[in-house]
XYZ file of C-alpha atoms in Angstrom:
624
model
C -32.849 59.584 38.909
C -30.974 60.458 35.736
C -27.804 58.831 37.110
C -29.740 55.651 37.900
C -31.120 55.534 34.349
C -27.650 55.994 32.876
C -26.320 53.217 35.121
C -29.060 50.843 33.978
C -28.354 51.593 30.314
C -24.625 50.966 30.807
C -25.382 47.699 32.618
C -27.590 46.515 29.745
C -24.880 47.418 27.206
C -22.273 45.554 29.270
C -24.513 42.478 29.423
C -24.907 42.645 25.648
C -21.144 42.800 25.143
C -20.624 39.825 27.461
C -23.326 37.837 25.640
C -21.813 38.667 22.248
C -18.390 37.612 23.502
C -19.852 34.341 24.764
C -21.474 33.623 21.396
C -18.200 34.374 19.620
C -16.333 32.061 21.959
C -18.845 29.311 21.279
C -18.531 29.848 17.536
C -14.746 29.488 17.837
C -14.989 26.032 19.409
C -13.877 22.972 17.476
C -16.286 20.134 18.138
C -15.896 16.504 16.978
C -16.726 16.406 13.282
C -15.034 19.755 12.570
C -13.050 19.581 9.335
C -10.944 22.199 7.611
C -8.670 22.186 4.570
C -6.136 24.865 3.703
C -5.324 24.363 0.019
C -2.664 26.252 -1.921
C -4.745 27.963 -4.638
C -1.991 27.946 -7.303
C -2.623 25.270 -9.949
C -0.233 24.684 -12.854
C 0.210 22.692 -16.030
C 3.780 22.619 -17.337
C 5.200 22.220 -20.842
C 7.921 19.565 -20.935
C 10.019 18.186 -23.791
C 13.239 18.963 -25.593
C 11.661 20.099 -28.876
C 8.315 21.291 -30.157
C 7.596 17.831 -31.566
C 8.165 16.077 -28.232
C 6.513 18.727 -26.071
C 3.758 17.593 -23.688
C 1.441 19.382 -21.276
C 1.876 17.725 -17.904
C 0.922 18.190 -14.278
C 4.305 17.359 -12.777
C 7.023 19.954 -12.428
C 9.640 19.824 -15.229
C 12.952 18.054 -14.749
C 14.903 21.363 -15.063
C 16.245 20.432 -18.509
C 15.332 23.321 -20.798
C 13.673 22.565 -24.096
C 12.510 24.951 -26.754
C 12.478 26.087 -30.364
C 14.607 28.612 -32.212
C 12.583 31.060 -34.325
C 14.338 32.485 -37.353
C 13.808 36.133 -38.365
C 10.369 36.768 -39.860
C 8.965 33.497 -38.419
C 5.167 33.555 -38.389
C 3.202 30.436 -37.520
C 2.128 27.858 -34.995
C 4.722 26.149 -32.830
C 2.631 23.369 -31.312
C -0.763 22.301 -29.988
C -0.534 19.952 -27.015
C -3.010 18.364 -24.617
C -3.010 17.458 -20.950
C -4.031 14.120 -19.503
C -7.824 13.745 -19.082
C -9.359 15.254 -15.977
C -10.384 12.552 -13.479
C -12.318 14.549 -10.870
C -14.573 17.220 -12.283
C -14.670 20.748 -10.894
C -16.377 24.084 -11.488
C -14.568 27.184 -10.309
C -13.746 30.796 -11.042
C -10.004 31.138 -11.584
C -7.482 33.678 -12.750
C -5.662 32.143 -15.715
C -2.496 33.114 -17.515
C 0.069 31.426 -19.767
C 3.808 32.022 -19.679
C 6.949 31.174 -21.661
C 10.420 32.700 -21.786
C 12.377 34.093 -24.747
C 15.982 35.198 -25.374
C 18.273 36.030 -28.339
C 20.352 33.025 -29.372
C 22.655 34.140 -32.227
C 25.584 35.394 -30.137
C 24.498 38.973 -30.703
C 24.288 41.874 -28.342
C 21.208 42.516 -26.221
C 20.505 45.744 -28.146
C 20.253 44.094 -31.579
C 16.474 44.130 -31.940
C 16.099 47.326 -29.939
C 18.420 49.203 -32.360
C 16.453 47.948 -35.360
C 13.265 49.299 -33.811
C 14.713 52.709 -32.928
C 16.981 53.432 -35.914
C 14.171 52.809 -38.394
C 12.025 55.423 -36.665
C 9.726 52.506 -35.782
C 9.019 51.884 -39.461
C 10.606 48.425 -39.096
C 8.924 46.239 -36.483
C 11.508 44.288 -34.447
C 9.161 42.828 -31.865
C 8.434 39.231 -30.973
C 4.846 38.147 -30.305
C 3.660 34.945 -28.647
C -0.028 34.049 -28.823
C -1.550 31.597 -26.362
C -4.854 29.776 -26.774
C -6.251 27.472 -24.087
C -9.264 25.215 -24.600
C -11.054 22.922 -22.174
C -13.276 20.122 -23.401
C -13.068 21.517 -26.936
C -14.172 25.049 -25.961
C -11.802 28.009 -25.959
C -11.502 29.582 -22.515
C -8.409 31.787 -22.857
C -6.518 33.649 -25.603
C -3.900 36.340 -25.155
C -0.873 37.709 -27.008
C 2.357 39.088 -25.569
C 4.516 41.440 -27.656
C 8.002 42.478 -26.536
C 11.370 43.510 -27.961
C 13.726 40.763 -26.821
C 16.882 42.145 -25.210
C 18.223 39.183 -23.194
C 20.932 36.890 -24.527
C 21.283 34.097 -21.912
C 18.863 31.345 -20.863
C 19.194 32.268 -17.208
C 18.069 35.831 -17.919
C 15.375 34.993 -20.463
C 12.457 37.404 -20.719
C 9.220 36.206 -19.172
C 6.422 36.370 -21.755
C 3.400 36.095 -19.449
C -0.059 36.571 -20.894
C -2.597 38.792 -19.211
C -4.301 37.303 -16.165
C -7.972 36.755 -17.012
C -10.712 35.816 -14.580
C -12.767 33.034 -16.112
C -15.367 30.504 -15.049
C -14.310 26.994 -15.944
C -16.211 23.727 -15.691
C -14.279 20.515 -16.205
C -15.928 17.130 -16.476
C -14.169 13.783 -16.100
C -12.478 12.980 -19.394
C -12.010 16.611 -20.493
C -8.526 17.739 -21.510
C -6.786 21.097 -21.481
C -5.383 22.068 -24.885
C -2.621 24.672 -25.223
C -1.755 26.190 -28.609
C 1.366 28.323 -29.006
C 2.035 30.468 -32.075
C 4.626 33.165 -32.661
C 5.633 36.087 -34.894
C 9.298 37.138 -34.837
C 10.058 40.355 -36.757
C 13.617 41.076 -35.637
C 15.960 40.753 -38.633
C 19.187 40.769 -36.674
C 18.815 37.586 -34.685
C 16.753 34.501 -34.114
C 15.153 33.956 -30.710
C 14.779 30.913 -28.495
C 11.352 30.225 -26.990
C 12.037 27.906 -24.069
C 10.182 25.751 -21.593
C 10.844 22.761 -19.345
C 13.389 24.402 -17.052
C 13.058 25.466 -13.480
C 12.560 26.162 -10.767
C 12.999 29.736 -12.059
C 9.912 30.794 -14.053
C 12.020 32.403 -16.800
C 13.245 28.948 -17.812
C 9.870 27.241 -18.020
C 6.452 27.534 -19.600
C 2.878 26.474 -19.043
C -0.541 27.423 -17.684
C -1.171 29.013 -14.281
C -4.590 28.992 -12.617
C -5.164 30.876 -9.361
C -8.094 29.224 -7.621
C -8.974 26.183 -5.535
C -9.843 23.300 -7.842
C -10.105 20.519 -5.274
C -10.723 19.578 -1.664
C -9.671 16.091 -0.603
C -11.719 14.010 1.793
C -10.378 12.228 4.848
C -12.196 10.001 7.287
C -11.344 8.491 10.644
C -12.767 5.087 11.525
C -12.179 3.776 15.038
C -12.593 0.067 15.561
C -13.921 -1.289 18.847
C -10.390 -1.484 20.247
C -9.947 2.280 19.571
C -7.333 1.652 16.880
C -7.321 4.245 14.106
C -8.194 3.391 10.512
C -7.692 6.345 8.195
C -9.233 6.809 4.767
C -8.201 9.408 2.213
C -10.101 10.029 -1.001
C -7.698 11.633 -3.521
C -10.262 13.913 -5.173
C -7.608 15.776 -7.140
C -8.303 17.155 -10.636
C -6.010 14.561 -12.193
C -6.554 11.932 -9.518
C -3.935 10.210 -7.412
C -1.183 11.099 -9.889
C -1.403 14.697 -8.620
C 0.021 13.658 -5.243
C 3.755 13.477 -4.609
C 3.554 12.293 -1.000
C 1.223 12.400 1.961
C 1.629 12.070 5.701
C -0.692 12.178 8.706
C -0.480 12.661 12.437
C -2.862 12.141 15.357
C -2.725 14.725 18.156
C -4.530 15.050 21.443
C -6.277 15.222 23.732
C -7.390 18.777 22.883
C -9.758 21.295 24.428
C -12.726 22.340 22.313
C -11.206 25.821 21.857
C -7.850 24.450 20.621
C -7.594 24.063 16.867
C -4.193 22.362 16.967
C -1.749 21.314 19.654
C 1.550 23.135 20.071
C 3.095 20.510 22.350
C 5.004 17.607 20.832
C 4.004 15.546 23.854
C 0.464 15.440 22.458
C 1.414 13.644 19.249
C -0.019 10.149 19.664
C 0.749 8.479 16.336
C 1.860 9.298 12.808
C 2.276 7.722 9.395
C 5.967 6.941 9.867
C 6.495 3.256 9.169
C 2.874 2.754 8.122
C 2.021 1.199 4.760
C -0.372 2.910 2.384
C -2.969 0.470 1.057
C -5.237 1.286 -1.874
C -8.707 -0.198 -1.426
C -10.460 -0.737 -4.746
C -14.157 0.055 -4.365
C -15.062 -0.256 -8.045
C -13.451 -0.112 -11.468
C -13.127 3.666 -11.325
C -13.035 4.376 -7.598
C -10.485 3.683 -4.913
C -9.516 5.096 -1.543
C -6.219 5.227 0.302
C -6.107 3.643 3.736
C -3.730 3.411 6.669
C -4.099 1.507 9.923
C -2.739 2.548 13.279
C -1.163 0.227 15.795
C -1.765 2.098 19.044
C -4.880 2.156 21.184
C -5.875 5.826 21.279
C -6.600 7.565 24.555
C -10.048 8.920 25.348
C -10.835 12.524 24.507
C -11.065 14.869 21.541
C -8.253 14.284 19.041
C -7.067 15.736 15.737
C -6.253 13.875 12.559
C -3.912 16.230 10.696
C -3.011 15.439 7.099
C -0.357 17.048 4.902
C -0.496 16.585 1.125
C 2.315 17.572 -1.251
C 1.468 17.721 -4.955
C 3.645 16.994 -7.971
C 3.165 20.540 -9.298
C 3.493 22.523 -6.062
C 6.410 24.550 -4.760
C 9.203 22.166 -3.811
C 10.147 24.366 -0.856
C 6.685 24.117 0.706
C 6.027 21.517 3.413
C 2.331 21.147 2.587
C 0.303 22.147 -0.444
C -2.911 21.028 1.267
C -3.259 20.788 5.046
C -6.361 19.226 6.585
C -7.693 18.889 10.127
C -10.384 16.459 11.243
C -11.561 16.603 14.862
C -12.866 13.324 16.270
C -13.577 11.882 19.684
C -12.518 8.667 21.363
C -15.113 7.686 23.936
C -14.932 5.176 26.748
C -17.187 2.145 26.866
C -20.699 2.899 28.021
C -20.645 2.282 31.778
C -24.411 2.549 32.116
C -26.512 4.935 34.111
C -26.637 2.975 37.380
C -23.691 1.354 39.155
C -24.299 -2.291 39.977
C -21.707 -2.180 42.764
C -23.391 0.681 44.589
C -27.008 -0.242 43.867
C -26.785 -3.940 44.735
C -24.608 -3.371 47.811
C -26.982 -0.734 49.150
C -29.930 -2.981 48.326
C -28.441 -5.818 50.374
C -27.701 -3.475 53.283
C -31.175 -1.916 53.183
C -32.779 -5.362 53.000
C -30.896 -6.425 56.133
C -31.806 -3.229 57.974
C -35.453 -3.538 56.890
C -35.574 -7.135 58.112
C -34.073 -6.237 61.478
C -36.291 -3.148 61.787
C -39.430 -5.110 60.989
C -38.548 -7.757 63.577
C -37.897 -5.073 66.180
C -41.271 -3.410 65.478
C -42.986 -6.760 66.037
C -41.215 -7.152 69.348
C -38.959 -9.956 68.151
C -35.439 -9.946 69.489
C -33.120 -11.621 67.005
C -30.275 -13.458 68.724
C -26.771 -12.123 68.160
C -25.566 -15.304 66.359
C -28.395 -15.021 63.840
C -27.709 -11.313 63.307
C -24.056 -12.140 62.775
C -24.976 -14.830 60.263
C -27.221 -12.404 58.378
C -24.434 -9.804 58.311
C -21.989 -12.394 56.981
C -24.493 -13.414 54.298
C -24.838 -9.790 53.252
C -21.052 -9.373 53.064
C -20.723 -12.557 51.021
C -23.174 -11.108 48.527
C -20.974 -8.054 47.900
C -18.353 -9.811 45.666
C -21.180 -11.085 43.469
C -22.587 -7.565 43.203
C -19.179 -6.246 42.135
C -19.036 -8.761 39.278
C -22.327 -7.602 37.724
C -22.638 -5.194 34.798
C -23.999 -1.732 35.414
C -27.580 -1.086 34.444
C -27.685 0.222 30.867
C -24.030 -0.690 30.184
C -22.788 -2.365 27.030
C -23.043 -6.126 27.139
C -19.877 -7.656 28.545
C -18.132 -10.310 26.478
C -15.756 -12.357 28.597
C -12.275 -13.371 27.492
C -13.221 -17.054 27.389
C -16.606 -16.535 25.751
C -18.130 -19.234 23.606
C -18.501 -18.116 20.019
C -21.545 -18.945 17.889
C -21.361 -21.220 14.900
C -21.625 -18.198 12.638
C -21.869 -18.198 8.863
C -19.077 -16.469 6.971
C -18.954 -15.718 3.249
C -16.268 -16.137 0.605
C -15.784 -14.024 -2.514
C -18.383 -16.118 -4.355
C -20.938 -15.459 -1.589
C -20.836 -19.115 -0.533
C -21.298 -19.681 3.200
C -18.905 -21.435 5.560
C -19.527 -22.075 9.253
C -16.992 -22.051 12.063
C -17.415 -25.794 12.605
C -16.673 -26.429 8.920
C -13.378 -24.617 9.313
C -12.174 -26.787 12.220
C -12.150 -29.988 10.145
C -10.689 -32.046 13.002
C -7.997 -29.534 13.945
C -6.974 -28.855 17.551
C -7.455 -25.102 17.323
C -8.711 -22.426 14.973
C -6.603 -19.272 14.609
C -8.632 -16.320 13.352
C -7.253 -13.025 12.141
C -9.936 -10.340 12.316
C -9.418 -7.119 10.417
C -11.135 -4.225 8.761
C -10.871 -4.260 4.941
C -7.484 -3.112 3.588
C -6.029 -2.908 7.097
C -2.251 -2.929 7.229
C -2.383 -5.072 10.374
C -3.639 -7.990 8.271
C -0.209 -8.124 6.638
C 1.608 -8.555 9.952
C -1.007 -11.052 11.119
C -0.335 -13.102 8.002
C 3.413 -13.125 8.671
C 2.865 -14.418 12.210
C 0.377 -17.035 11.022
C 2.913 -18.418 8.549
C 5.405 -18.917 11.385
C 2.733 -20.667 13.447
C 1.839 -23.029 10.591
C 5.522 -23.931 10.232
C 5.447 -25.131 13.865
C 2.097 -26.933 14.012
C 1.376 -27.906 10.420
C -2.041 -29.518 9.972
C -2.816 -29.552 13.707
C -4.272 -26.040 13.515
C -6.579 -24.245 11.102
C -6.088 -20.606 10.089
C -8.529 -18.130 8.557
C -8.787 -14.411 8.002
C -12.111 -12.641 8.489
C -12.886 -9.175 7.133
C -15.413 -7.402 9.312
C -16.647 -3.822 9.529
C -16.751 -1.104 6.864
C -19.006 -3.294 4.698
C -16.430 -5.737 3.261
C -16.799 -6.691 -0.388
C -15.735 -9.612 -2.532
C -13.128 -7.353 -4.143
C -11.525 -6.905 -0.709
C -10.971 -10.658 -0.483
C -9.511 -10.830 -3.991
C -7.221 -7.884 -3.341
C -6.063 -9.276 0.011
C -5.338 -12.706 -1.443
C -3.254 -11.148 -4.218
C -1.401 -8.986 -1.724
C -0.685 -11.638 0.912
C -0.533 -14.786 -1.246
C -2.096 -16.809 1.577
C -3.066 -20.481 1.521
C -5.861 -20.269 4.111
C -9.439 -19.040 3.597
C -10.259 -15.329 3.601
C -13.891 -14.705 4.466
C -16.348 -11.867 5.057
C -18.346 -11.257 8.209
C -21.457 -9.578 6.888
C -23.265 -7.235 9.272
C -20.531 -7.886 11.867
C -22.501 -10.834 13.256
C -19.426 -12.903 14.120
C -16.829 -10.327 15.188
C -19.287 -8.573 17.488
C -19.422 -11.727 19.661
C -15.652 -11.766 20.263
C -13.860 -10.190 23.244
C -12.319 -7.386 21.150
C -15.357 -6.903 18.940
C -15.062 -5.532 15.416
C -11.393 -4.624 15.465
C -8.027 -5.727 14.167
C -7.315 -8.683 16.421
C -6.150 -12.277 16.625
C -8.425 -14.883 18.237
C -7.765 -18.558 19.017
C -10.718 -20.930 19.494
C -10.583 -24.470 20.889
C -12.713 -27.449 19.875
C -15.411 -26.527 22.369
C -15.795 -23.185 20.547
C -14.386 -21.220 23.471
C -11.999 -18.315 23.001
C -8.678 -19.270 24.561
C -6.665 -16.238 23.442
C -7.376 -12.782 22.045
C -5.120 -9.821 21.320
C -5.236 -6.560 19.322
C -4.129 -5.676 16.711
C -1.480 -8.365 16.070
C -0.306 -11.408 18.034
C 3.219 -12.709 17.675
C 3.875 -16.328 16.753
C 5.396 -17.144 20.167
C 2.284 -15.903 21.976
C 0.039 -17.841 19.603
C 2.066 -21.011 20.168
C 1.899 -20.608 23.937
C -1.878 -20.211 23.785
C -2.226 -23.330 21.603
C -0.033 -25.373 23.953
C -2.201 -24.316 26.916
C -5.423 -25.599 25.340
C -5.093 -29.219 26.666
C -4.736 -27.781 30.201
C -7.936 -25.783 29.837
C -6.403 -22.541 28.621
C -7.906 -19.568 30.453
C -10.770 -21.761 31.698
C -8.942 -23.078 34.769
C -10.573 -24.530 37.867
C -9.714 -21.462 39.919
C -12.580 -19.563 38.333
C -15.039 -22.182 39.531
C -13.623 -22.490 43.049
C -13.831 -18.704 43.321
C -17.597 -19.107 43.390
C -17.254 -20.636 46.855
C -16.167 -17.291 48.299
C -19.363 -15.495 47.378
C -22.421 -17.464 46.276
C -21.088 -20.726 47.732
C -20.874 -19.520 51.315
C -24.105 -17.587 50.843
C -25.879 -20.801 49.927
C -24.091 -22.582 52.774
C -25.705 -20.260 55.315
C -29.092 -20.697 53.672
C -28.699 -24.471 53.958
C -28.122 -24.329 57.712
C -30.935 -25.863 59.812
C -33.640 -23.406 60.861
C -35.043 -25.605 63.637
C -33.569 -27.447 66.546
C -32.282 -30.936 66.050
C -34.819 -33.705 66.678
C -33.460 -37.168 67.475
C -34.502 -39.689 64.798
C -36.661 -42.667 65.683
C -33.899 -44.986 64.589
C -30.208 -44.337 65.042
C -28.334 -43.086 61.917
C -24.638 -43.172 61.132
C -22.792 -40.019 62.243
C -22.749 -37.275 59.545
C -25.428 -38.918 57.449
C -27.494 -35.693 57.362
C -24.644 -33.630 55.933
C -23.634 -36.483 53.664
C -27.151 -36.662 52.229
C -27.162 -32.910 51.587
C -23.788 -33.081 49.830
C -24.803 -36.170 47.888
C -28.041 -34.621 46.682
C -26.227 -31.491 45.564
C -23.546 -33.498 43.759
C -26.187 -35.596 42.038
C -27.865 -32.455 40.765
C -24.583 -31.063 39.456
C -23.724 -34.330 37.712
C -27.179 -34.607 36.219
C -26.729 -31.241 34.518
C -23.052 -31.460 33.559
C -22.268 -35.123 32.931
C -23.704 -35.228 29.370
C -21.518 -32.413 28.080
C -18.487 -33.762 29.972
C -18.873 -37.149 28.310
C -19.467 -35.534 24.911
C -16.244 -33.547 25.254
C -14.243 -36.723 25.791
C -15.848 -38.557 22.873
C -14.583 -37.896 19.288
C -17.587 -35.785 18.344
C -17.667 -32.997 15.789
C -17.461 -29.372 16.845
C -20.961 -28.662 15.562
C -22.512 -31.399 17.724
C -20.524 -30.203 20.739
C -21.810 -26.688 20.187
C -25.389 -27.999 19.932
C -25.110 -30.042 23.143
C -23.483 -27.210 25.051
C -26.119 -24.731 23.893
C -28.971 -26.946 25.094
C -27.068 -27.639 28.306
C -26.993 -23.901 29.019
C -30.711 -23.605 28.247
C -31.490 -26.420 30.699
C -29.524 -24.659 33.410
């Protein structure tokens, strides 16, 4: 009994260990939305300048040209008070602060000069050198320390490091605040002057400035996927001194990854990087901007990493990254719905046939083999139609040759322009769709210029900014950047782009006079492809007759079987010409087709405006 009790206790403990391990494993997973930044916690402000009158307090590392001031014996006073640039992004943090400079003897004397004065006078004569550092932030003193040493180095490369004590302080910086550094000195050595130096590097004994150990910033990065699964990357440079703190930045996209993998160790999983990509600064307001990049590849489905490496102007030059960030995101496939149209409709047709045959059998009716064969053929002819239907619950399908609405677009003055207004008698309308500040808009513009050189006034060209809430400033910035001659418009609430085959994404779309899409490609279309699509418009473009004759294979033959006579042939009272019955059926059907389609066919031939054509076609569809 005791052994059984012990066994049960051990089993319960084992179950607890397994459960704890499971929880830990779940906590270690990296789900979409996971973000992590590893930031080098060493922040510095450097003193730069050849003399004390030209000295400045800057964020960027010095240019390795030493500056400084020579202090004569018995010097006692202030050397300088200098200020940094104003803080741009406020922060509140606990840091460990210290100030450092370097000092050496500069009168061609021996290294023991000041030391001998101190020792031979039985310490009655002070031969020390003292540097006093005072740091203020926003007008309030936050640090003050003094360093006293007997200088015994005689070369700049071996200068003594006068580092103040490292103090832990709480600092709060608001935008506009400046750091102020005051340096004063007392030099008591009678045998030699000393050189207080700064501005050198990378060795610390040749430079001077403020060191803060603590994390003062965390940048923000965002991944936006357009509807073509092309990456649009945003980076908000929330650095203490803004974008000027950044030396360079690069990003990479890796995947697909498992949820327990933080990063990928296989180079085969690198999908895209910033090499060859152009950084675009999107101005959101007078005092706010974000950095953007646009990808060119369609990303594969799965969980992916956006990995960003930031190098700062003040960081260690030998370090690859001073801030490394990871953002996990997911690329999902289009919603295929919760019920397959192919399976459901095919099974429905089969079950309907079996139910019909079963019901006839129960009633004692024997269906002739030819009729059963005809019913089976009708069911099979229905299958292609079932395969062309969208799944139940799936996203709405937009076909490649869809007809676009006469949507209203907006310029930078918030004036509206419709699609029909933009045609203005042209043969085709070339539309470049893009998210604001997308790099792909630049390449689109280059290809559009080549197209205009070929076709001149026969085609109209526009750019439309859609997605990411485009603003009037985006239009102004894009026009200044591209120097285009065609309209640049906004698609508010994505009402226009969402009706196009590629949706809200970087893409090129060509529309004919009948407002049908004749060509669409993401993210950029080359001028040769655009020209080929324009030349194909008179021949119908993608709307060829084959698509209509294909209806004969499925619904056409299905209707043909339905139209077959259900009763035996009865001789007419008066003789009729041979084939008159079939001819009347065909004639009646043709008359119905013409009655519905002839108005829009005639309107297409006539020199009518695009808006009227759109109106007639819309009402023609409603009638059908």
